[in-house]
Amino acid sequence: MSQDIYVFIEHVCGKTLDISYMMLAQAQQLAAASGGEVVAILLGHNVAGLASDLGADTVWYVDHPELEDFIWANSLAVLEALLARQSPRLVLFGDTTIGSGLASGLSARLGLPLVGYCRQVFPNGGHFHYISQICGGKMLVEGALPDSTALIAMIPGAFRIEQGKSDEKHSATPVPLDGLDEILARNAQKYIFKGYTEPAAGDVDITREKILVSVGRGIQSEDNLSLAQDLADALEGAVSGSRPIIDQSWLPTSRLVGKSGKTVKPKVYLALGISGAPEHTEAITGADAIIAVNTDPSAPIFNLAKYGVQLDLLDLLPVLTDRVRAEK
Ligand SMILES: Cc1cc2nc3c(=O)[nH]c(=O)nc-3n(C[C@H](O)[C@H](O)[C@H](O)COP(=O)(O)OP(=O)(O)OC[C@H]3O[C@@H](n4cnc5c(N)ncnc54)[C@H](O)[C@@H]3O)c2cc1C
C-alpha cells in the first residue's frame, strides 16, 4: 500500500466542481502527514485541460468517449479497475450525489471501509482520524481510520476552494486500463445518457443574486414568508428556501438551495430557521458570508456561519427590515 491520497475530480459540462478543489486542499494536508503524494483522478472525454489548475502532485486521466457524460456504472468500473492495481492510503470523494454514489459502490464492490458525511480527516499519533456529521448534522462522531486503504466522502466547509487550486499548470497523465473498452461497451447496452436537466429558471435566478434571504422550517407558516420577502425587498435581494419550504409549495422549486436544488454564491446568505443539514450546506459554501439566525444554539448551521445569532426569526425580521429601510 502506498501513502498517496487520491481525490476523485467531479466535473459537469466542462467545469470542475468546487467540491473537488476542497478535497484537494484536504488531501494536501494529509499527504504532508503521510509522506505520500496527492493524486487527482480525472475521468472523461476530451477534458485533459481540466488538470491544469488542480492542486495535486499528479493528475491521472482516463479518457474514453463513454466517459463524456457522467454515468455512475462507468465511473465505478474505471475506479474499480484503478484500485484493483493501486492501493492508496485514502481515496477522497465529495459527499455529493456523484461522489457519495461512487464511494458507496466502491465500498460494496471492493470491501473497503467508507466514512460518509465526513467533515475532516486529520493525523493523530501516526494514524488518521475522522470527524463525521451524523443524524442530519446534529451529532459529530470521531474515530480512527484503519491503516489499510479507506474511502472518505467529505462534506464541504473545512477548506476553501482556492486552497485546492494550483498555478503550476499541471498536465494530465493518461492511464491506460486493460479491458476498459469491453466493460464500457457492456455498460452502454444497459445505461443511456439522455441529457442534463437544469432546474426550472423560474422568476428569479437565485444563483446570480448578491443577497439571499433564505428561509427554513423555522419560518413556521406560509403567511410568515411575507416577512422574509419584505427584508429581501429592503436589501434588494431575493428569497430562497430549504427543502421543507419547497416541498410544501410555499416557494417554487427554482428557489430551492441544496443538493436537489441550486448551488448559490451570494455575497450574503441569510439563513433564517435553517438547521444546516449537509444536503443544504453543500450548496452554500461559496457564499462570501453566511449569517445564521436560529433558536437552537447547537444548530449545525452555526459551524459554517461567519456571524450567527440565537434568536426567534419572527421577532427579528420586522425589526431588521425597519432598520434596513431606515438606513437607506
Ligand atoms: C437525498 C436528499 C436530498 C436533499 N436535498 C436537499 C436540498 O436540496 N436542500 C435542502 O435544504 N434540503 C435537502 N434535503 C433535506 C435535508 O436533509 C434537511 O432535511 C433539510 O435541509 C432541513 O431543512 P430545514 O433546515 O429548513 O429544517 P429543519 O432541519 O427542521 O430545521 C429547522 C431549524 O429552524 C430552527 N427554528 C425553529 N423555529 C425557529 C424560529 N422561530 N426562529 C429561528 N429558528 C427557528 C430550528 O432550531 C431548526 O434548526 C435533502 C435530503 C436528502 C435525503
Short mmCIF file of C-alpha atoms and ligand atoms in Angstrom, two decimals:
data_model
loop_
_atom_site.label_atom_id
_atom_site.label_comp_id
_atom_site.label_asym_id
_atom_site.label_seq_id
_atom_site.Cartn_x
_atom_site.Cartn_y
_atom_site.Cartn_z
CA MET A 1 0.00 0.00 0.00
CA SER A 2 1.27 3.49 -0.84
CA GLN A 3 0.80 6.55 1.35
CA ASP A 4 -0.73 8.51 -1.54
CA ILE A 5 -4.04 10.35 -1.15
CA TYR A 6 -6.31 10.05 -4.18
CA VAL A 7 -9.01 12.60 -4.97
CA PHE A 8 -11.86 11.89 -7.37
CA ILE A 9 -12.42 15.00 -9.51
CA GLU A 10 -16.06 15.87 -10.21
CA HIS A 11 -16.83 17.90 -13.31
CA VAL A 12 -20.03 18.70 -15.15
CA CYS A 13 -20.38 20.32 -18.58
CA GLY A 14 -16.64 21.02 -18.84
CA LYS A 15 -16.30 22.68 -15.44
CA THR A 16 -14.59 21.29 -12.35
CA LEU A 17 -16.96 21.41 -9.39
CA ASP A 18 -15.88 23.42 -6.34
CA ILE A 19 -16.07 20.40 -4.05
CA SER A 20 -13.09 18.84 -5.91
CA TYR A 21 -10.81 21.75 -5.02
CA MET A 22 -11.87 21.48 -1.38
CA MET A 23 -10.99 17.77 -1.39
CA LEU A 24 -7.59 18.56 -2.93
CA ALA A 25 -6.90 21.04 -0.11
CA GLN A 26 -7.72 18.34 2.45
CA ALA A 27 -5.58 15.84 0.53
CA GLN A 28 -2.56 18.17 0.53
CA GLN A 29 -2.70 18.35 4.32
CA LEU A 30 -2.99 14.56 4.64
CA ALA A 31 -0.24 13.80 2.12
CA ALA A 32 2.12 16.10 4.02
CA ALA A 33 1.47 13.97 7.11
CA SER A 34 1.60 10.57 5.40
CA GLY A 35 4.65 11.31 3.23
CA GLY A 36 2.69 10.37 0.11
CA GLU A 37 1.55 12.36 -2.91
CA VAL A 38 -1.78 13.90 -3.87
CA VAL A 39 -3.10 12.11 -6.94
CA ALA A 40 -6.12 13.62 -8.69
CA ILE A 41 -8.21 11.16 -10.70
CA LEU A 42 -9.91 12.67 -13.71
CA LEU A 43 -12.30 10.62 -15.85
CA GLY A 44 -13.95 11.96 -19.01
CA HIS A 45 -13.55 12.61 -22.69
CA ASN A 46 -11.51 15.50 -24.11
CA VAL A 47 -11.24 17.14 -20.71
CA ALA A 48 -7.48 16.84 -20.11
CA GLY A 49 -7.37 20.66 -19.84
CA LEU A 50 -9.22 20.45 -16.52
CA ALA A 51 -5.99 19.13 -14.99
CA SER A 52 -4.24 22.48 -15.27
CA ASP A 53 -5.41 24.18 -12.07
CA LEU A 54 -5.77 21.14 -9.82
CA GLY A 55 -3.68 21.35 -6.64
CA ALA A 56 -2.25 17.83 -6.97
CA ASP A 57 1.23 16.32 -7.43
CA THR A 58 -0.06 14.14 -10.27
CA VAL A 59 -3.25 14.06 -12.32
CA TRP A 60 -4.18 10.66 -13.71
CA TYR A 61 -6.51 10.89 -16.63
CA VAL A 62 -8.70 8.17 -18.14
CA ASP A 63 -10.14 9.32 -21.46
CA HIS A 64 -12.90 7.43 -23.25
CA PRO A 65 -15.91 8.55 -25.34
CA GLU A 66 -18.22 6.58 -23.00
CA LEU A 67 -16.97 8.75 -20.11
CA GLU A 68 -18.06 12.01 -21.74
CA ASP A 69 -21.15 12.31 -19.55
CA PHE A 70 -21.43 11.02 -16.01
CA ILE A 71 -22.84 7.52 -15.83
CA TRP A 72 -22.41 6.01 -12.40
CA ALA A 73 -21.68 2.46 -13.60
CA ASN A 74 -18.96 3.64 -15.99
CA SER A 75 -17.10 5.74 -13.46
CA LEU A 76 -17.45 2.97 -10.91
CA ALA A 77 -15.98 0.40 -13.31
CA VAL A 78 -12.97 2.61 -14.05
CA LEU A 79 -12.30 3.35 -10.38
CA GLU A 80 -12.67 -0.32 -9.55
CA ALA A 81 -10.08 -1.21 -12.19
CA LEU A 82 -7.72 1.51 -10.92
CA LEU A 83 -7.99 0.46 -7.29
CA ALA A 84 -7.55 -3.17 -8.19
CA ARG A 85 -3.96 -2.38 -9.16
CA GLN A 86 -3.19 0.55 -6.80
CA SER A 87 -3.65 0.69 -3.05
CA PRO A 88 -3.54 4.30 -1.87
CA ARG A 89 -3.84 5.32 1.77
CA LEU A 90 -7.12 7.16 1.22
CA VAL A 91 -9.49 7.99 -1.62
CA LEU A 92 -11.46 11.22 -1.14
CA PHE A 93 -14.83 11.90 -2.75
CA GLY A 94 -17.19 14.83 -2.26
CA ASP A 95 -20.26 13.73 -0.32
CA THR A 96 -22.37 14.78 -3.29
CA THR A 97 -24.83 12.89 -5.46
CA ILE A 98 -21.94 11.82 -7.72
CA GLY A 99 -19.27 11.27 -5.06
CA SER A 100 -21.32 9.50 -2.40
CA GLY A 101 -22.81 7.16 -5.01
CA LEU A 102 -19.38 6.18 -6.29
CA ALA A 103 -17.81 5.83 -2.85
CA SER A 104 -20.58 3.56 -1.59
CA GLY A 105 -20.50 1.49 -4.80
CA LEU A 106 -16.73 1.02 -4.49
CA SER A 107 -17.02 0.17 -0.81
CA ALA A 108 -19.53 -2.57 -1.62
CA ARG A 109 -17.61 -3.94 -4.62
CA LEU A 110 -14.11 -3.89 -3.11
CA GLY A 111 -14.99 -4.38 0.57
CA LEU A 112 -13.25 -1.13 1.55
CA PRO A 113 -14.26 0.87 4.64
CA LEU A 114 -16.14 4.10 3.93
CA VAL A 115 -16.73 7.16 6.12
CA GLY A 116 -19.62 9.29 4.87
CA TYR A 117 -20.63 12.85 5.85
CA CYS A 118 -17.01 13.39 6.83
CA ARG A 119 -16.14 16.93 7.94
CA GLN A 120 -12.45 16.47 8.47
CA VAL A 121 -9.65 13.91 8.41
CA PHE A 122 -6.54 14.67 10.44
CA PRO A 123 -3.33 12.93 11.51
CA ASN A 124 -3.26 11.71 15.10
CA GLY A 125 -0.40 9.68 16.59
CA GLY A 126 0.66 8.07 13.30
CA HIS A 127 -2.93 7.27 12.26
CA PHE A 128 -5.66 9.22 10.54
CA HIS A 129 -8.76 10.20 12.48
CA TYR A 130 -12.04 11.46 11.08
CA ILE A 131 -14.88 13.64 12.28
CA SER A 132 -18.18 12.78 10.69
CA GLN A 133 -21.52 14.59 10.93
CA ILE A 134 -24.43 12.22 11.55
CA CYS A 135 -28.18 12.46 12.21
CA GLY A 136 -28.66 15.25 9.66
CA GLY A 137 -25.71 17.15 11.12
CA LYS A 138 -26.94 17.17 14.73
CA MET A 139 -24.14 14.93 16.08
CA LEU A 140 -20.42 14.71 15.44
CA VAL A 141 -18.54 11.43 15.81
CA GLU A 142 -14.78 10.99 15.87
CA GLY A 143 -12.99 7.76 15.08
CA ALA A 144 -9.71 6.27 13.90
CA LEU A 145 -9.38 5.07 10.32
CA PRO A 146 -7.88 1.64 9.73
CA ASP A 147 -4.31 1.69 8.40
CA SER A 148 -5.41 0.00 5.15
CA THR A 149 -6.99 1.78 2.15
CA ALA A 150 -10.14 3.67 3.17
CA LEU A 151 -12.75 5.70 1.29
CA ILE A 152 -13.93 9.08 2.52
CA ALA A 153 -16.97 11.06 1.34
CA MET A 154 -16.46 14.63 2.55
CA ILE A 155 -18.90 17.44 3.05
CA PRO A 156 -17.62 20.95 2.28
CA GLY A 157 -16.77 23.50 4.91
CA ALA A 158 -13.30 22.78 6.31
CA PHE A 159 -11.35 24.10 3.29
CA ARG A 160 -11.70 26.93 0.81
CA ILE A 161 -11.78 26.40 -2.95
CA GLU A 162 -8.61 28.49 -3.56
CA GLN A 163 -6.60 26.20 -1.25
CA GLY A 164 -7.07 23.32 -3.70
CA LYS A 165 -6.09 25.26 -6.81
CA SER A 166 -2.61 25.45 -8.30
CA ASP A 167 -0.89 27.99 -10.57
CA GLU A 168 1.63 25.39 -11.75
CA LYS A 169 -0.40 24.36 -14.84
CA HIS A 170 -0.38 20.60 -14.43
CA SER A 171 -0.80 18.32 -17.39
CA ALA A 172 -2.83 15.13 -17.26
CA THR A 173 -1.04 11.77 -17.29
CA PRO A 174 -3.05 9.28 -19.37
CA VAL A 175 -3.72 5.98 -17.63
CA PRO A 176 -4.39 3.03 -19.95
CA LEU A 177 -6.66 0.40 -18.41
CA ASP A 178 -6.81 -3.17 -19.70
CA GLY A 179 -10.28 -4.31 -20.71
CA LEU A 180 -11.83 -0.84 -20.39
CA ASP A 181 -13.40 -0.92 -23.88
CA GLU A 182 -15.20 -4.20 -23.13
CA ILE A 183 -16.54 -3.04 -19.74
CA LEU A 184 -17.81 0.26 -21.09
CA ALA A 185 -19.32 -1.43 -24.17
CA ARG A 186 -21.24 -3.80 -21.85
CA ASN A 187 -22.48 -0.85 -19.78
CA ALA A 188 -23.54 1.01 -22.94
CA GLN A 189 -26.18 -1.67 -23.53
CA LYS A 190 -27.66 -1.02 -20.08
CA TYR A 191 -27.27 2.71 -19.50
CA ILE A 192 -28.06 5.55 -21.88
CA PHE A 193 -27.29 9.16 -21.07
CA LYS A 194 -30.31 11.22 -22.14
CA GLY A 195 -29.24 14.75 -21.16
CA TYR A 196 -28.85 17.21 -18.34
CA THR A 197 -31.94 18.72 -16.75
CA GLU A 198 -31.42 22.15 -15.29
CA PRO A 199 -33.79 23.22 -12.50
CA ALA A 200 -36.51 25.49 -13.94
CA ALA A 201 -35.24 29.07 -14.15
CA GLY A 202 -38.44 30.47 -12.62
CA ASP A 203 -38.91 34.14 -11.94
CA VAL A 204 -35.59 34.73 -10.18
CA ASP A 205 -32.23 33.10 -10.78
CA ILE A 206 -31.00 32.65 -7.20
CA THR A 207 -27.54 31.62 -8.45
CA ARG A 208 -26.98 35.22 -9.58
CA GLU A 209 -28.36 37.08 -6.58
CA LYS A 210 -25.92 39.03 -4.38
CA ILE A 211 -28.15 38.80 -1.30
CA LEU A 212 -30.28 35.80 -0.44
CA VAL A 213 -32.77 35.79 2.41
CA SER A 214 -33.19 32.05 2.80
CA VAL A 215 -35.89 30.51 4.95
CA GLY A 216 -36.18 27.08 6.52
CA ARG A 217 -38.77 25.21 8.53
CA GLY A 218 -38.24 27.73 11.34
CA ILE A 219 -40.40 30.21 9.39
CA GLN A 220 -43.31 28.04 10.62
CA SER A 221 -46.09 29.08 8.24
CA GLU A 222 -46.60 30.25 4.70
CA ASP A 223 -48.06 33.52 5.97
CA ASN A 224 -44.74 34.39 7.61
CA LEU A 225 -42.95 34.28 4.23
CA SER A 226 -44.03 37.88 3.62
CA LEU A 227 -41.70 38.90 6.47
CA ALA A 228 -38.76 37.37 4.59
CA GLN A 229 -39.91 38.95 1.32
CA ASP A 230 -40.09 42.39 2.99
CA LEU A 231 -36.49 42.05 4.18
CA ALA A 232 -35.34 40.79 0.77
CA ASP A 233 -37.02 43.78 -0.90
CA ALA A 234 -35.38 46.19 1.54
CA LEU A 235 -31.96 44.59 0.90
CA GLU A 236 -32.59 44.34 -2.87
CA GLY A 237 -32.10 40.59 -2.71
CA ALA A 238 -34.27 37.52 -3.24
CA VAL A 239 -35.95 34.90 -1.09
CA SER A 240 -34.78 31.29 -1.31
CA GLY A 241 -35.51 28.27 0.85
CA SER A 242 -34.63 24.87 2.19
CA ARG A 243 -36.31 21.65 1.12
CA PRO A 244 -39.26 21.60 3.57
CA ILE A 245 -40.33 25.03 2.29
CA ILE A 246 -40.28 23.91 -1.32
CA ASP A 247 -41.88 20.53 -0.51
CA GLN A 248 -44.85 22.38 0.97
CA SER A 249 -45.03 24.57 -2.17
CA TRP A 250 -44.53 27.74 -0.12
CA LEU A 251 -41.84 28.69 -2.68
CA PRO A 252 -41.30 27.40 -6.24
CA THR A 253 -38.66 24.74 -6.98
CA SER A 254 -36.50 27.39 -8.65
CA ARG A 255 -35.83 28.83 -5.15
CA LEU A 256 -34.54 25.57 -3.63
CA VAL A 257 -30.99 25.73 -2.30
CA GLY A 258 -29.17 22.44 -1.84
CA LYS A 259 -28.26 19.07 -3.23
CA SER A 260 -31.57 18.73 -5.08
CA GLY A 261 -31.72 22.40 -5.98
CA LYS A 262 -29.23 25.10 -6.82
CA THR A 263 -25.74 25.95 -5.63
CA VAL A 264 -25.55 29.62 -4.73
CA LYS A 265 -22.67 32.06 -4.27
CA PRO A 266 -24.14 35.31 -2.93
CA LYS A 267 -22.19 37.94 -1.02
CA VAL A 268 -24.57 37.45 1.90
CA TYR A 269 -26.58 34.32 2.64
CA LEU A 270 -29.02 34.92 5.47
CA ALA A 271 -30.05 31.50 6.80
CA LEU A 272 -33.27 32.01 8.78
CA GLY A 273 -34.51 28.98 10.70
CA ILE A 274 -32.37 26.59 8.66
CA SER A 275 -30.69 23.84 10.70
CA GLY A 276 -27.72 23.29 8.36
CA ALA A 277 -28.19 19.72 7.12
CA PRO A 278 -25.36 18.60 4.78
CA GLU A 279 -27.76 18.42 1.81
CA HIS A 280 -28.40 22.13 2.27
CA THR A 281 -24.95 23.39 3.28
CA GLU A 282 -23.09 21.73 0.39
CA ALA A 283 -24.70 24.36 -1.86
CA ILE A 284 -23.85 27.49 0.16
CA THR A 285 -20.12 27.19 0.88
CA GLY A 286 -19.35 29.59 -1.97
CA ALA A 287 -21.17 32.44 -0.17
CA ASP A 288 -18.88 35.26 1.00
CA ALA A 289 -20.70 35.46 4.33
CA ILE A 290 -23.32 33.21 5.87
CA ILE A 291 -25.36 34.79 8.63
CA ALA A 292 -27.42 32.32 10.65
CA VAL A 293 -30.46 33.06 12.78
CA ASN A 294 -31.68 30.12 14.82
CA THR A 295 -33.26 29.50 18.21
CA ASP A 296 -31.14 26.37 18.73
CA PRO A 297 -27.55 27.25 19.74
CA SER A 298 -26.34 23.80 18.66
CA ALA A 299 -27.78 24.03 15.13
CA PRO A 300 -25.03 22.86 12.72
CA ILE A 301 -25.51 25.96 10.54
CA PHE A 302 -23.54 27.89 13.18
CA ASN A 303 -20.45 25.80 12.34
CA LEU A 304 -20.43 27.26 8.84
CA ALA A 305 -21.74 30.77 9.55
CA LYS A 306 -19.48 33.80 9.70
CA TYR A 307 -21.99 35.51 12.00
CA GLY A 308 -24.74 33.88 13.99
CA VAL A 309 -27.45 34.90 16.42
CA GLN A 310 -29.62 32.76 18.68
CA LEU A 311 -32.97 34.44 18.23
CA ASP A 312 -36.55 33.85 17.13
CA LEU A 313 -36.57 34.90 13.48
CA LEU A 314 -40.16 36.06 13.77
CA ASP A 315 -39.08 38.63 16.39
CA LEU A 316 -36.05 39.68 14.37
CA LEU A 317 -37.44 40.06 10.86
CA PRO A 318 -39.80 43.08 11.29
CA VAL A 319 -37.19 44.95 13.36
CA LEU A 320 -34.36 44.21 10.92
CA THR A 321 -36.44 45.22 7.90
CA ASP A 322 -37.34 48.54 9.57
CA ARG A 323 -33.67 49.18 10.37
CA VAL A 324 -32.58 48.48 6.80
CA ARG A 325 -35.30 50.78 5.43
CA ALA A 326 -34.30 53.50 7.90
CA GLU A 327 -30.60 53.22 6.93
CA LYS A 328 -31.49 53.61 3.27
C1 LIG B 1 -31.24 12.96 -1.00
C2 LIG B 1 -31.61 14.19 -0.22
C3 LIG B 1 -31.56 15.42 -0.86
C4 LIG B 1 -31.88 16.57 -0.14
N1 LIG B 1 -31.79 17.77 -0.79
C5 LIG B 1 -31.98 18.90 -0.08
C6 LIG B 1 -31.81 20.18 -0.69
O1 LIG B 1 -31.51 20.31 -1.88
N2 LIG B 1 -32.00 21.28 0.07
C7 LIG B 1 -32.35 21.22 1.40
O2 LIG B 1 -32.49 22.27 2.04
N3 LIG B 1 -32.53 20.02 1.99
C8 LIG B 1 -32.37 18.87 1.29
N4 LIG B 1 -32.59 17.67 1.89
C9 LIG B 1 -33.21 17.67 3.23
C10 LIG B 1 -32.21 17.92 4.36
O3 LIG B 1 -31.66 16.71 4.80
C11 LIG B 1 -32.90 18.58 5.57
O4 LIG B 1 -33.98 17.78 5.99
C12 LIG B 1 -33.42 20.00 5.28
O5 LIG B 1 -32.39 20.79 4.73
C13 LIG B 1 -33.89 20.61 6.59
O6 LIG B 1 -34.46 21.86 6.30
P1 LIG B 1 -34.55 22.97 7.44
O7 LIG B 1 -33.19 23.31 7.94
O8 LIG B 1 -35.38 24.08 6.90
O9 LIG B 1 -35.44 22.25 8.56
P2 LIG B 1 -35.04 21.66 9.98
O10 LIG B 1 -33.89 20.73 9.89
O11 LIG B 1 -36.30 21.16 10.59
O12 LIG B 1 -34.52 22.94 10.80
C14 LIG B 1 -35.35 24.00 11.19
C15 LIG B 1 -34.49 24.92 12.05
O13 LIG B 1 -35.25 26.08 12.41
C16 LIG B 1 -34.93 26.42 13.73
N5 LIG B 1 -36.07 27.22 14.23
C17 LIG B 1 -37.31 26.78 14.54
N6 LIG B 1 -38.09 27.82 14.87
C18 LIG B 1 -37.32 28.94 14.77
C19 LIG B 1 -37.55 30.32 14.98
N7 LIG B 1 -38.77 30.77 15.33
N8 LIG B 1 -36.54 31.19 14.78
C20 LIG B 1 -35.31 30.77 14.40
N9 LIG B 1 -35.03 29.44 14.19
C21 LIG B 1 -36.03 28.56 14.37
C22 LIG B 1 -34.72 25.10 14.44
O14 LIG B 1 -33.92 25.25 15.60
C23 LIG B 1 -34.02 24.29 13.36
O15 LIG B 1 -32.61 24.40 13.46
C24 LIG B 1 -32.28 16.50 1.22
C25 LIG B 1 -32.32 15.26 1.85
C26 LIG B 1 -32.00 14.12 1.14
C27 LIG B 1 -32.03 12.80 1.86
#
